[in-house]
Amino acid sequence: SSDALLRIINDVLDLSKAESNQMTIERIPFDVGDMLRDVVAFYRPLADAKGLTLASRIAPALSDGHVGDPVRLRQIVSNLIDNAIKFTERGSVTIDAQLSSPDAGPRCVEIRVTDTGIGIPADNLPTLFDVYLQADTS
């Protein structure tokens, strides 16, 4: 779809900005819970089409009082959910979000995306965060 193509183009442009130290990370107030619910709603049809359960457990404490870059966080969470759905043939994808432990800092958020998919082969783990490299090109 055109939304998916636009997201890919924006991801590539953002990666280029990051590599050249030209990316600006915003520090603005936003509702983490609302952003996560929006992302889940966007991906629900894709999960439904594959017969997957897309579950979310978003702590009420994430409603307000957070400062960060909602566009970048949405981008990260979207990529994680997209990959989880892509590589899960049956079962579920779950998004858990809560406040981190107080040791992590004030109002820090922990977001986990888990799935019942195939996982990442151990031999691909060393290159997991290499730029422009995919463990599976499908």
mmCIF file of N, CA and C in Angstrom:
data_model
loop_
_atom_site.group_PDB
_atom_site.id
_atom_site.type_symbol
_atom_site.label_atom_id
_atom_site.label_comp_id
_atom_site.label_asym_id
_atom_site.label_seq_id
_atom_site.Cartn_x
_atom_site.Cartn_y
_atom_site.Cartn_z
ATOM 1 N N SER A 1 0.831 -1.186 0.000
ATOM 2 C CA SER A 1 0.000 0.000 0.000
ATOM 3 C C SER A 1 0.875 1.247 0.000
ATOM 4 N N SER A 2 0.254 2.362 -0.284
ATOM 5 C CA SER A 2 1.016 3.611 -0.344
ATOM 6 C C SER A 2 1.546 4.010 1.031
ATOM 7 N N ASP A 3 0.807 3.685 2.104
ATOM 8 C CA ASP A 3 1.289 3.995 3.458
ATOM 9 C C ASP A 3 2.567 3.228 3.773
ATOM 10 N N ALA A 4 2.607 1.962 3.384
ATOM 11 C CA ALA A 4 3.792 1.139 3.651
ATOM 12 C C ALA A 4 4.994 1.661 2.869
ATOM 13 N N LEU A 5 4.777 2.035 1.616
ATOM 14 C CA LEU A 5 5.866 2.573 0.797
ATOM 15 C C LEU A 5 6.377 3.891 1.376
ATOM 16 N N LEU A 6 5.461 4.743 1.790
ATOM 17 C CA LEU A 6 5.860 6.012 2.392
ATOM 18 C C LEU A 6 6.665 5.780 3.667
ATOM 19 N N ARG A 7 6.261 4.796 4.466
ATOM 20 C CA ARG A 7 6.993 4.495 5.699
ATOM 21 C C ARG A 7 8.407 4.019 5.386
ATOM 22 N N ILE A 8 8.563 3.187 4.370
ATOM 23 C CA ILE A 8 9.886 2.696 3.983
ATOM 24 C C ILE A 8 10.766 3.859 3.521
ATOM 25 N N ILE A 9 10.211 4.724 2.706
ATOM 26 C CA ILE A 9 10.975 5.880 2.225
ATOM 27 C C ILE A 9 11.402 6.759 3.399
ATOM 28 N N ASN A 10 10.478 7.024 4.308
ATOM 29 C CA ASN A 10 10.816 7.843 5.479
ATOM 30 C C ASN A 10 11.860 7.172 6.355
ATOM 31 N N ASP A 11 11.776 5.846 6.505
ATOM 32 C CA ASP A 11 12.777 5.116 7.290
ATOM 33 C C ASP A 11 14.166 5.262 6.674
ATOM 34 N N VAL A 12 14.253 5.141 5.354
ATOM 35 C CA VAL A 12 15.547 5.267 4.672
ATOM 36 C C VAL A 12 16.085 6.688 4.818
ATOM 37 N N LEU A 13 15.216 7.672 4.654
ATOM 38 C CA LEU A 13 15.652 9.062 4.826
ATOM 39 C C LEU A 13 16.118 9.322 6.253
ATOM 40 N N ASP A 14 15.391 8.776 7.225
ATOM 41 C CA ASP A 14 15.790 8.950 8.622
ATOM 42 C C ASP A 14 17.115 8.270 8.909
ATOM 43 N N LEU A 15 17.329 7.096 8.340
ATOM 44 C CA LEU A 15 18.591 6.398 8.532
ATOM 45 C C LEU A 15 19.738 7.223 7.962
ATOM 46 N N SER A 16 19.507 7.815 6.804
ATOM 47 C CA SER A 16 20.525 8.669 6.196
ATOM 48 C C SER A 16 20.835 9.864 7.097
ATOM 49 N N LYS A 17 19.797 10.463 7.675
ATOM 50 C CA LYS A 17 20.007 11.583 8.602
ATOM 51 C C LYS A 17 20.785 11.133 9.831
ATOM 52 N N ALA A 18 20.439 9.981 10.357
ATOM 53 C CA ALA A 18 21.112 9.479 11.562
ATOM 54 C C ALA A 18 22.587 9.225 11.292
ATOM 55 N N GLU A 19 22.885 8.632 10.135
ATOM 56 C CA GLU A 19 24.275 8.327 9.804
ATOM 57 C C GLU A 19 25.108 9.587 9.615
ATOM 58 N N SER A 20 24.483 10.666 9.186
ATOM 59 C CA SER A 20 25.228 11.909 8.962
ATOM 60 C C SER A 20 25.070 12.883 10.136
ATOM 61 N N ASN A 21 24.598 12.364 11.261
ATOM 62 C CA ASN A 21 24.403 13.165 12.479
ATOM 63 C C ASN A 21 23.525 14.389 12.245
ATOM 64 N N GLN A 22 22.541 14.266 11.359
ATOM 65 C CA GLN A 22 21.635 15.374 11.075
ATOM 66 C C GLN A 22 20.234 15.129 11.617
ATOM 67 N N MET A 23 20.034 14.008 12.290
ATOM 68 C CA MET A 23 18.713 13.712 12.822
ATOM 69 C C MET A 23 18.497 14.478 14.121
ATOM 70 N N THR A 24 17.353 15.090 14.214
ATOM 71 C CA THR A 24 16.974 15.805 15.422
ATOM 72 C C THR A 24 15.973 14.953 16.189
ATOM 73 N N ILE A 25 16.262 14.710 17.447
ATOM 74 C CA ILE A 25 15.343 13.975 18.307
ATOM 75 C C ILE A 25 14.535 15.004 19.089
ATOM 76 N N GLU A 26 13.233 14.934 18.932
ATOM 77 C CA GLU A 26 12.348 15.880 19.607
ATOM 78 C C GLU A 26 12.240 15.556 21.093
ATOM 79 N N ARG A 27 11.933 16.540 21.865
ATOM 80 C CA ARG A 27 11.626 16.376 23.292
ATOM 81 C C ARG A 27 10.344 17.151 23.546
ATOM 82 N N ILE A 28 9.229 16.490 23.218
ATOM 83 C CA ILE A 28 7.931 17.137 23.385
ATOM 84 C C ILE A 28 7.019 16.238 24.214
ATOM 85 N N PRO A 29 6.071 16.836 24.935
ATOM 86 C CA PRO A 29 5.136 16.019 25.712
ATOM 87 C C PRO A 29 4.206 15.248 24.771
ATOM 88 N N PHE A 30 3.943 13.991 25.116
ATOM 89 C CA PHE A 30 2.980 13.212 24.339
ATOM 90 C C PHE A 30 2.442 12.078 25.197
ATOM 91 N N ASP A 31 1.340 11.513 24.734
ATOM 92 C CA ASP A 31 0.671 10.427 25.433
ATOM 93 C C ASP A 31 1.165 9.103 24.850
ATOM 94 N N VAL A 32 2.042 8.435 25.561
ATOM 95 C CA VAL A 32 2.622 7.174 25.082
ATOM 96 C C VAL A 32 1.529 6.134 24.866
ATOM 97 N N GLY A 33 0.587 6.059 25.790
ATOM 98 C CA GLY A 33 -0.497 5.082 25.677
ATOM 99 C C GLY A 33 -1.311 5.274 24.414
ATOM 100 N N ASP A 34 -1.695 6.519 24.111
ATOM 101 C CA ASP A 34 -2.456 6.792 22.889
ATOM 102 C C ASP A 34 -1.659 6.422 21.650
ATOM 103 N N MET A 35 -0.380 6.768 21.636
ATOM 104 C CA MET A 35 0.456 6.454 20.479
ATOM 105 C C MET A 35 0.514 4.945 20.265
ATOM 106 N N LEU A 36 0.707 4.183 21.346
ATOM 107 C CA LEU A 36 0.782 2.727 21.227
ATOM 108 C C LEU A 36 -0.552 2.142 20.770
ATOM 109 N N ARG A 37 -1.658 2.653 21.300
ATOM 110 C CA ARG A 37 -2.975 2.160 20.865
ATOM 111 C C ARG A 37 -3.197 2.442 19.381
ATOM 112 N N ASP A 38 -2.746 3.596 18.899
ATOM 113 C CA ASP A 38 -2.861 3.926 17.471
ATOM 114 C C ASP A 38 -2.063 2.946 16.612
ATOM 115 N N VAL A 39 -0.853 2.625 17.045
ATOM 116 C CA VAL A 39 -0.012 1.689 16.286
ATOM 117 C C VAL A 39 -0.658 0.307 16.259
ATOM 118 N N VAL A 40 -1.159 -0.143 17.396
ATOM 119 C CA VAL A 40 -1.824 -1.452 17.458
ATOM 120 C C VAL A 40 -3.038 -1.460 16.529
ATOM 121 N N ALA A 41 -3.836 -0.400 16.544
ATOM 122 C CA ALA A 41 -5.012 -0.322 15.672
ATOM 123 C C ALA A 41 -4.610 -0.368 14.199
ATOM 124 N N PHE A 42 -3.501 0.280 13.853
ATOM 125 C CA PHE A 42 -3.022 0.276 12.472
ATOM 126 C C PHE A 42 -2.653 -1.137 12.014
ATOM 127 N N TYR A 43 -2.016 -1.923 12.904
ATOM 128 C CA TYR A 43 -1.541 -3.256 12.526
ATOM 129 C C TYR A 43 -2.567 -4.365 12.740
ATOM 130 N N ARG A 44 -3.675 -4.076 13.416
ATOM 131 C CA ARG A 44 -4.671 -5.117 13.675
ATOM 132 C C ARG A 44 -5.182 -5.783 12.391
ATOM 133 N N PRO A 45 -5.531 -5.038 11.334
ATOM 134 C CA PRO A 45 -5.993 -5.709 10.108
ATOM 135 C C PRO A 45 -4.954 -6.663 9.513
ATOM 136 N N LEU A 46 -3.685 -6.305 9.594
ATOM 137 C CA LEU A 46 -2.626 -7.172 9.076
ATOM 138 C C LEU A 46 -2.545 -8.461 9.888
ATOM 139 N N ALA A 47 -2.632 -8.345 11.207
ATOM 140 C CA ALA A 47 -2.617 -9.532 12.072
ATOM 141 C C ALA A 47 -3.864 -10.377 11.824
ATOM 142 N N ASP A 48 -5.013 -9.731 11.728
ATOM 143 C CA ASP A 48 -6.263 -10.459 11.477
ATOM 144 C C ASP A 48 -6.200 -11.228 10.161
ATOM 145 N N ALA A 49 -5.627 -10.610 9.138
ATOM 146 C CA ALA A 49 -5.530 -11.257 7.825
ATOM 147 C C ALA A 49 -4.694 -12.531 7.881
ATOM 148 N N LYS A 50 -3.742 -12.591 8.816
ATOM 149 C CA LYS A 50 -2.911 -13.792 8.978
ATOM 150 C C LYS A 50 -3.476 -14.743 10.025
ATOM 151 N N GLY A 51 -4.594 -14.386 10.628
ATOM 152 C CA GLY A 51 -5.182 -15.227 11.664
ATOM 153 C C GLY A 51 -4.430 -15.160 12.979
ATOM 154 N N LEU A 52 -3.716 -14.065 13.213
ATOM 155 C CA LEU A 52 -2.938 -13.894 14.442
ATOM 156 C C LEU A 52 -3.714 -13.057 15.455
ATOM 157 N N THR A 53 -3.464 -13.326 16.712
ATOM 158 C CA THR A 53 -3.990 -12.482 17.781
ATOM 159 C C THR A 53 -2.991 -11.356 18.012
ATOM 160 N N LEU A 54 -3.475 -10.127 17.975
ATOM 161 C CA LEU A 54 -2.636 -8.975 18.288
ATOM 162 C C LEU A 54 -3.147 -8.412 19.606
ATOM 163 N N ALA A 55 -2.386 -8.626 20.657
ATOM 164 C CA ALA A 55 -2.795 -8.203 21.998
ATOM 165 C C ALA A 55 -1.929 -7.051 22.470
ATOM 166 N N SER A 56 -2.505 -6.230 23.323
ATOM 167 C CA SER A 56 -1.716 -5.150 23.920
ATOM 168 C C SER A 56 -2.098 -5.000 25.383
ATOM 169 N N ARG A 57 -1.081 -4.777 26.178
ATOM 170 C CA ARG A 57 -1.258 -4.499 27.601
ATOM 171 C C ARG A 57 -0.504 -3.202 27.875
ATOM 172 N N ILE A 58 -1.252 -2.126 27.903
ATOM 173 C CA ILE A 58 -0.665 -0.800 28.061
ATOM 174 C C ILE A 58 -1.082 -0.258 29.425
ATOM 175 N N ALA A 59 -0.109 -0.034 30.279
ATOM 176 C CA ALA A 59 -0.383 0.431 31.641
ATOM 177 C C ALA A 59 -1.054 1.805 31.616
ATOM 178 N N PRO A 60 -2.079 1.993 32.453
ATOM 179 C CA PRO A 60 -2.752 3.298 32.521
ATOM 180 C C PRO A 60 -1.802 4.442 32.881
ATOM 181 N N ALA A 61 -0.724 4.140 33.576
ATOM 182 C CA ALA A 61 0.235 5.177 33.983
ATOM 183 C C ALA A 61 0.939 5.818 32.789
ATOM 184 N N LEU A 62 0.761 5.255 31.597
ATOM 185 C CA LEU A 62 1.424 5.803 30.410
ATOM 186 C C LEU A 62 0.588 6.879 29.724
ATOM 187 N N SER A 63 -0.473 7.324 30.374
ATOM 188 C CA SER A 63 -1.391 8.274 29.749
ATOM 189 C C SER A 63 -0.774 9.635 29.476
ATOM 190 N N ASP A 64 -0.033 10.158 30.420
ATOM 191 C CA ASP A 64 0.498 11.502 30.214
ATOM 192 C C ASP A 64 1.782 11.685 31.017
ATOM 193 N N GLY A 65 2.365 12.844 30.854
ATOM 194 C CA GLY A 65 3.559 13.159 31.626
ATOM 195 C C GLY A 65 4.852 12.648 31.032
ATOM 196 N N HIS A 66 4.812 12.241 29.765
ATOM 197 C CA HIS A 66 6.032 11.737 29.132
ATOM 198 C C HIS A 66 6.529 12.737 28.100
ATOM 199 N N VAL A 67 7.830 12.820 27.999
ATOM 200 C CA VAL A 67 8.464 13.720 27.047
ATOM 201 C C VAL A 67 9.398 12.884 26.191
ATOM 202 N N GLY A 68 9.346 13.103 24.893
ATOM 203 C CA GLY A 68 10.212 12.360 23.988
ATOM 204 C C GLY A 68 9.868 12.683 22.552
ATOM 205 N N ASP A 69 10.234 11.786 21.666
ATOM 206 C CA ASP A 69 9.993 11.961 20.240
ATOM 207 C C ASP A 69 8.935 10.950 19.798
ATOM 208 N N PRO A 70 7.673 11.366 19.744
ATOM 209 C CA PRO A 70 6.614 10.420 19.402
ATOM 210 C C PRO A 70 6.749 9.838 17.997
ATOM 211 N N VAL A 71 7.292 10.599 17.073
ATOM 212 C CA VAL A 71 7.459 10.095 15.703
ATOM 213 C C VAL A 71 8.487 8.971 15.677
ATOM 214 N N ARG A 72 9.614 9.165 16.329
ATOM 215 C CA ARG A 72 10.661 8.133 16.341
ATOM 216 C C ARG A 72 10.204 6.901 17.120
ATOM 217 N N LEU A 73 9.535 7.117 18.257
ATOM 218 C CA LEU A 73 9.060 5.975 19.033
ATOM 219 C C LEU A 73 8.024 5.186 18.248
ATOM 220 N N ARG A 74 7.127 5.884 17.566
ATOM 221 C CA ARG A 74 6.132 5.203 16.724
ATOM 222 C C ARG A 74 6.836 4.389 15.634
ATOM 223 N N GLN A 75 7.868 4.969 15.059
ATOM 224 C CA GLN A 75 8.625 4.295 14.003
ATOM 225 C C GLN A 75 9.260 3.005 14.532
ATOM 226 N N ILE A 76 9.859 3.062 15.693
ATOM 227 C CA ILE A 76 10.511 1.893 16.284
ATOM 228 C C ILE A 76 9.492 0.811 16.607
ATOM 229 N N VAL A 77 8.419 1.195 17.300
ATOM 230 C CA VAL A 77 7.398 0.217 17.687
ATOM 231 C C VAL A 77 6.735 -0.377 16.445
ATOM 232 N N SER A 78 6.472 0.455 15.449
ATOM 233 C CA SER A 78 5.868 -0.039 14.204
ATOM 234 C C SER A 78 6.756 -1.068 13.526
ATOM 235 N N ASN A 79 8.053 -0.795 13.464
ATOM 236 C CA ASN A 79 8.973 -1.754 12.842
ATOM 237 C C ASN A 79 9.002 -3.070 13.606
ATOM 238 N N LEU A 80 8.986 -3.001 14.936
ATOM 239 C CA LEU A 80 8.989 -4.227 15.740
ATOM 240 C C LEU A 80 7.713 -5.037 15.526
ATOM 241 N N ILE A 81 6.567 -4.366 15.528
ATOM 242 C CA ILE A 81 5.297 -5.072 15.329
ATOM 243 C C ILE A 81 5.211 -5.625 13.915
ATOM 244 N N ASP A 82 5.627 -4.837 12.938
ATOM 245 C CA ASP A 82 5.598 -5.291 11.548
ATOM 246 C C ASP A 82 6.424 -6.564 11.370
ATOM 247 N N ASN A 83 7.631 -6.581 11.921
ATOM 248 C CA ASN A 83 8.475 -7.776 11.828
ATOM 249 C C ASN A 83 7.874 -8.950 12.588
ATOM 250 N N ALA A 84 7.299 -8.679 13.753
ATOM 251 C CA ALA A 84 6.691 -9.757 14.531
ATOM 252 C C ALA A 84 5.555 -10.407 13.751
ATOM 253 N N ILE A 85 4.719 -9.609 13.123
ATOM 254 C CA ILE A 85 3.616 -10.158 12.328
ATOM 255 C C ILE A 85 4.162 -10.886 11.105
ATOM 256 N N LYS A 86 5.136 -10.297 10.458
ATOM 257 C CA LYS A 86 5.715 -10.887 9.245
ATOM 258 C C LYS A 86 6.278 -12.283 9.499
ATOM 259 N N PHE A 87 6.935 -12.478 10.644
ATOM 260 C CA PHE A 87 7.617 -13.742 10.904
ATOM 261 C C PHE A 87 6.870 -14.655 11.874
ATOM 262 N N THR A 88 5.598 -14.378 12.089
ATOM 263 C CA THR A 88 4.772 -15.249 12.921
ATOM 264 C C THR A 88 3.710 -15.880 12.029
ATOM 265 N N GLU A 89 3.760 -17.193 11.903
ATOM 266 C CA GLU A 89 2.803 -17.900 11.052
ATOM 267 C C GLU A 89 1.492 -18.183 11.769
ATOM 268 N N ARG A 90 1.568 -18.472 13.065
ATOM 269 C CA ARG A 90 0.352 -18.713 13.841
ATOM 270 C C ARG A 90 0.630 -18.345 15.294
ATOM 271 N N GLY A 91 -0.437 -18.018 15.970
ATOM 272 C CA GLY A 91 -0.281 -17.659 17.375
ATOM 273 C C GLY A 91 -0.577 -16.198 17.606
ATOM 274 N N SER A 92 0.387 -15.510 18.224
ATOM 275 C CA SER A 92 0.088 -14.147 18.656
ATOM 276 C C SER A 92 1.305 -13.228 18.630
ATOM 277 N N VAL A 93 0.985 -11.953 18.635
ATOM 278 C CA VAL A 93 1.958 -10.880 18.816
ATOM 279 C C VAL A 93 1.407 -10.036 19.963
ATOM 280 N N THR A 94 2.255 -9.749 20.942
ATOM 281 C CA THR A 94 1.805 -9.008 22.122
ATOM 282 C C THR A 94 2.705 -7.805 22.375
ATOM 283 N N ILE A 95 2.066 -6.685 22.665
ATOM 284 C CA ILE A 95 2.780 -5.465 23.013
ATOM 285 C C ILE A 95 2.500 -5.185 24.488
ATOM 286 N N ASP A 96 3.552 -5.152 25.289
ATOM 287 C CA ASP A 96 3.454 -4.813 26.710
ATOM 288 C C ASP A 96 4.155 -3.482 26.919
ATOM 289 N N ALA A 97 3.503 -2.574 27.618
ATOM 290 C CA ALA A 97 4.116 -1.277 27.902
ATOM 291 C C ALA A 97 3.790 -0.870 29.332
ATOM 292 N N GLN A 98 4.824 -0.450 30.035
ATOM 293 C CA GLN A 98 4.663 -0.050 31.435
ATOM 294 C C GLN A 98 5.778 0.911 31.812
ATOM 295 N N LEU A 99 5.627 1.526 32.972
ATOM 296 C CA LEU A 99 6.716 2.338 33.495
ATOM 297 C C LEU A 99 7.860 1.417 33.876
ATOM 298 N N SER A 100 9.076 1.837 33.600
ATOM 299 C CA SER A 100 10.257 1.061 33.986
ATOM 300 C C SER A 100 10.452 1.146 35.486
ATOM 301 N N SER A 101 11.382 0.360 35.972
ATOM 302 C CA SER A 101 11.709 0.423 37.396
ATOM 303 C C SER A 101 12.246 1.814 37.716
ATOM 304 N N PRO A 102 12.064 2.265 38.945
ATOM 305 C CA PRO A 102 12.550 3.600 39.321
ATOM 306 C C PRO A 102 14.048 3.783 39.085
ATOM 307 N N ASP A 103 14.803 2.696 39.094
ATOM 308 C CA ASP A 103 16.244 2.790 38.854
ATOM 309 C C ASP A 103 16.567 3.276 37.442
ATOM 310 N N ALA A 104 15.652 3.049 36.493
ATOM 311 C CA ALA A 104 15.883 3.437 35.104
ATOM 312 C C ALA A 104 15.772 4.945 34.908
ATOM 313 N N GLY A 105 15.141 5.614 35.826
ATOM 314 C CA GLY A 105 14.973 7.058 35.715
ATOM 315 C C GLY A 105 13.512 7.425 35.826
ATOM 316 N N PRO A 106 13.252 8.692 36.092
ATOM 317 C CA PRO A 106 11.863 9.114 36.258
ATOM 318 C C PRO A 106 11.086 9.010 34.952
ATOM 319 N N ARG A 107 9.931 8.423 35.044
ATOM 320 C CA ARG A 107 8.998 8.324 33.910
ATOM 321 C C ARG A 107 9.572 7.610 32.690
ATOM 322 N N CYS A 108 10.537 6.725 32.879
ATOM 323 C CA CYS A 108 11.041 5.912 31.772
ATOM 324 C C CYS A 108 10.025 4.819 31.464
ATOM 325 N N VAL A 109 9.932 4.467 30.208
ATOM 326 C CA VAL A 109 8.936 3.507 29.746
ATOM 327 C C VAL A 109 9.631 2.269 29.206
ATOM 328 N N GLU A 110 9.053 1.121 29.489
ATOM 329 C CA GLU A 110 9.539 -0.150 28.953
ATOM 330 C C GLU A 110 8.475 -0.695 28.010
ATOM 331 N N ILE A 111 8.871 -0.950 26.765
ATOM 332 C CA ILE A 111 7.960 -1.491 25.756
ATOM 333 C C ILE A 111 8.554 -2.790 25.246
ATOM 334 N N ARG A 112 7.748 -3.855 25.272
ATOM 335 C CA ARG A 112 8.186 -5.163 24.777
ATOM 336 C C ARG A 112 7.220 -5.642 23.705
ATOM 337 N N VAL A 113 7.766 -6.141 22.618
ATOM 338 C CA VAL A 113 6.970 -6.791 21.587
ATOM 339 C C VAL A 113 7.422 -8.243 21.564
ATOM 340 N N THR A 114 6.506 -9.153 21.854
ATOM 341 C CA THR A 114 6.817 -10.585 21.853
ATOM 342 C C THR A 114 5.891 -11.286 20.866
ATOM 343 N N ASP A 115 6.355 -12.425 20.373
ATOM 344 C CA ASP A 115 5.536 -13.169 19.424
ATOM 345 C C ASP A 115 5.825 -14.655 19.531
ATOM 346 N N THR A 116 5.031 -15.421 18.826
ATOM 347 C CA THR A 116 5.205 -16.875 18.788
ATOM 348 C C THR A 116 5.840 -17.298 17.469
ATOM 349 N N GLY A 117 6.567 -16.382 16.856
ATOM 350 C CA GLY A 117 7.191 -16.637 15.559
ATOM 351 C C GLY A 117 8.473 -17.435 15.662
ATOM 352 N N ILE A 118 9.196 -17.468 14.558
ATOM 353 C CA ILE A 118 10.364 -18.339 14.418
ATOM 354 C C ILE A 118 11.588 -17.855 15.176
ATOM 355 N N GLY A 119 11.609 -16.592 15.564
ATOM 356 C CA GLY A 119 12.782 -16.070 16.260
ATOM 357 C C GLY A 119 13.895 -15.741 15.281
ATOM 358 N N ILE A 120 15.000 -15.318 15.823
ATOM 359 C CA ILE A 120 16.164 -14.957 15.013
ATOM 360 C C ILE A 120 17.224 -16.023 15.225
ATOM 361 N N PRO A 121 17.699 -16.640 14.147
ATOM 362 C CA PRO A 121 18.736 -17.668 14.300
ATOM 363 C C PRO A 121 19.968 -17.109 15.010
ATOM 364 N N ALA A 122 20.574 -17.920 15.851
ATOM 365 C CA ALA A 122 21.730 -17.495 16.653
ATOM 366 C C ALA A 122 22.861 -16.941 15.787
ATOM 367 N N ASP A 123 23.064 -17.507 14.598
ATOM 368 C CA ASP A 123 24.163 -17.033 13.757
ATOM 369 C C ASP A 123 23.893 -15.647 13.150
ATOM 370 N N ASN A 124 22.659 -15.161 13.237
ATOM 371 C CA ASN A 124 22.339 -13.814 12.748
ATOM 372 C C ASN A 124 22.402 -12.750 13.842
ATOM 373 N N LEU A 125 22.496 -13.160 15.090
ATOM 374 C CA LEU A 125 22.497 -12.200 16.198
ATOM 375 C C LEU A 125 23.659 -11.203 16.158
ATOM 376 N N PRO A 126 24.881 -11.618 15.795
ATOM 377 C CA PRO A 126 25.983 -10.642 15.785
ATOM 378 C C PRO A 126 25.773 -9.478 14.813
ATOM 379 N N THR A 127 24.973 -9.672 13.773
ATOM 380 C CA THR A 127 24.766 -8.611 12.786
ATOM 381 C C THR A 127 23.378 -7.977 12.891
ATOM 382 N N LEU A 128 22.687 -8.256 13.973
ATOM 383 C CA LEU A 128 21.306 -7.802 14.129
ATOM 384 C C LEU A 128 21.148 -6.298 13.942
ATOM 385 N N PHE A 129 22.080 -5.510 14.427
ATOM 386 C CA PHE A 129 21.946 -4.058 14.351
ATOM 387 C C PHE A 129 22.824 -3.428 13.281
ATOM 388 N N ASP A 130 23.347 -4.231 12.363
ATOM 389 C CA ASP A 130 24.117 -3.681 11.253
ATOM 390 C C ASP A 130 23.180 -2.953 10.293
ATOM 391 N N VAL A 131 23.616 -1.815 9.808
ATOM 392 C CA VAL A 131 22.819 -1.016 8.902
ATOM 393 C C VAL A 131 22.706 -1.717 7.551
ATOM 394 N N TYR A 132 21.530 -1.655 6.970
ATOM 395 C CA TYR A 132 21.233 -2.199 5.640
ATOM 396 C C TYR A 132 21.402 -3.710 5.550
ATOM 397 N N LEU A 133 21.289 -4.427 6.646
ATOM 398 C CA LEU A 133 21.428 -5.875 6.625
ATOM 399 C C LEU A 133 20.185 -6.488 7.233
ATOM 400 N N GLN A 134 19.642 -7.520 6.561
ATOM 401 C CA GLN A 134 18.470 -8.211 7.067
ATOM 402 C C GLN A 134 18.806 -9.676 7.254
ATOM 403 N N ALA A 135 18.294 -10.253 8.335
ATOM 404 C CA ALA A 135 18.490 -11.678 8.566
ATOM 405 C C ALA A 135 17.671 -12.481 7.575
ATOM 406 N N ASP A 136 16.501 -11.975 7.218
ATOM 407 C CA ASP A 136 15.617 -12.636 6.264
ATOM 408 C C ASP A 136 15.117 -11.566 5.313
ATOM 409 N N THR A 137 15.296 -11.759 4.032
ATOM 410 C CA THR A 137 14.946 -10.728 3.062
ATOM 411 C C THR A 137 13.536 -10.873 2.513
ATOM 412 N N SER A 138 12.723 -11.747 3.100
ATOM 413 C CA SER A 138 11.354 -11.903 2.584
ATOM 414 C C SER A 138 10.470 -10.749 2.979
#
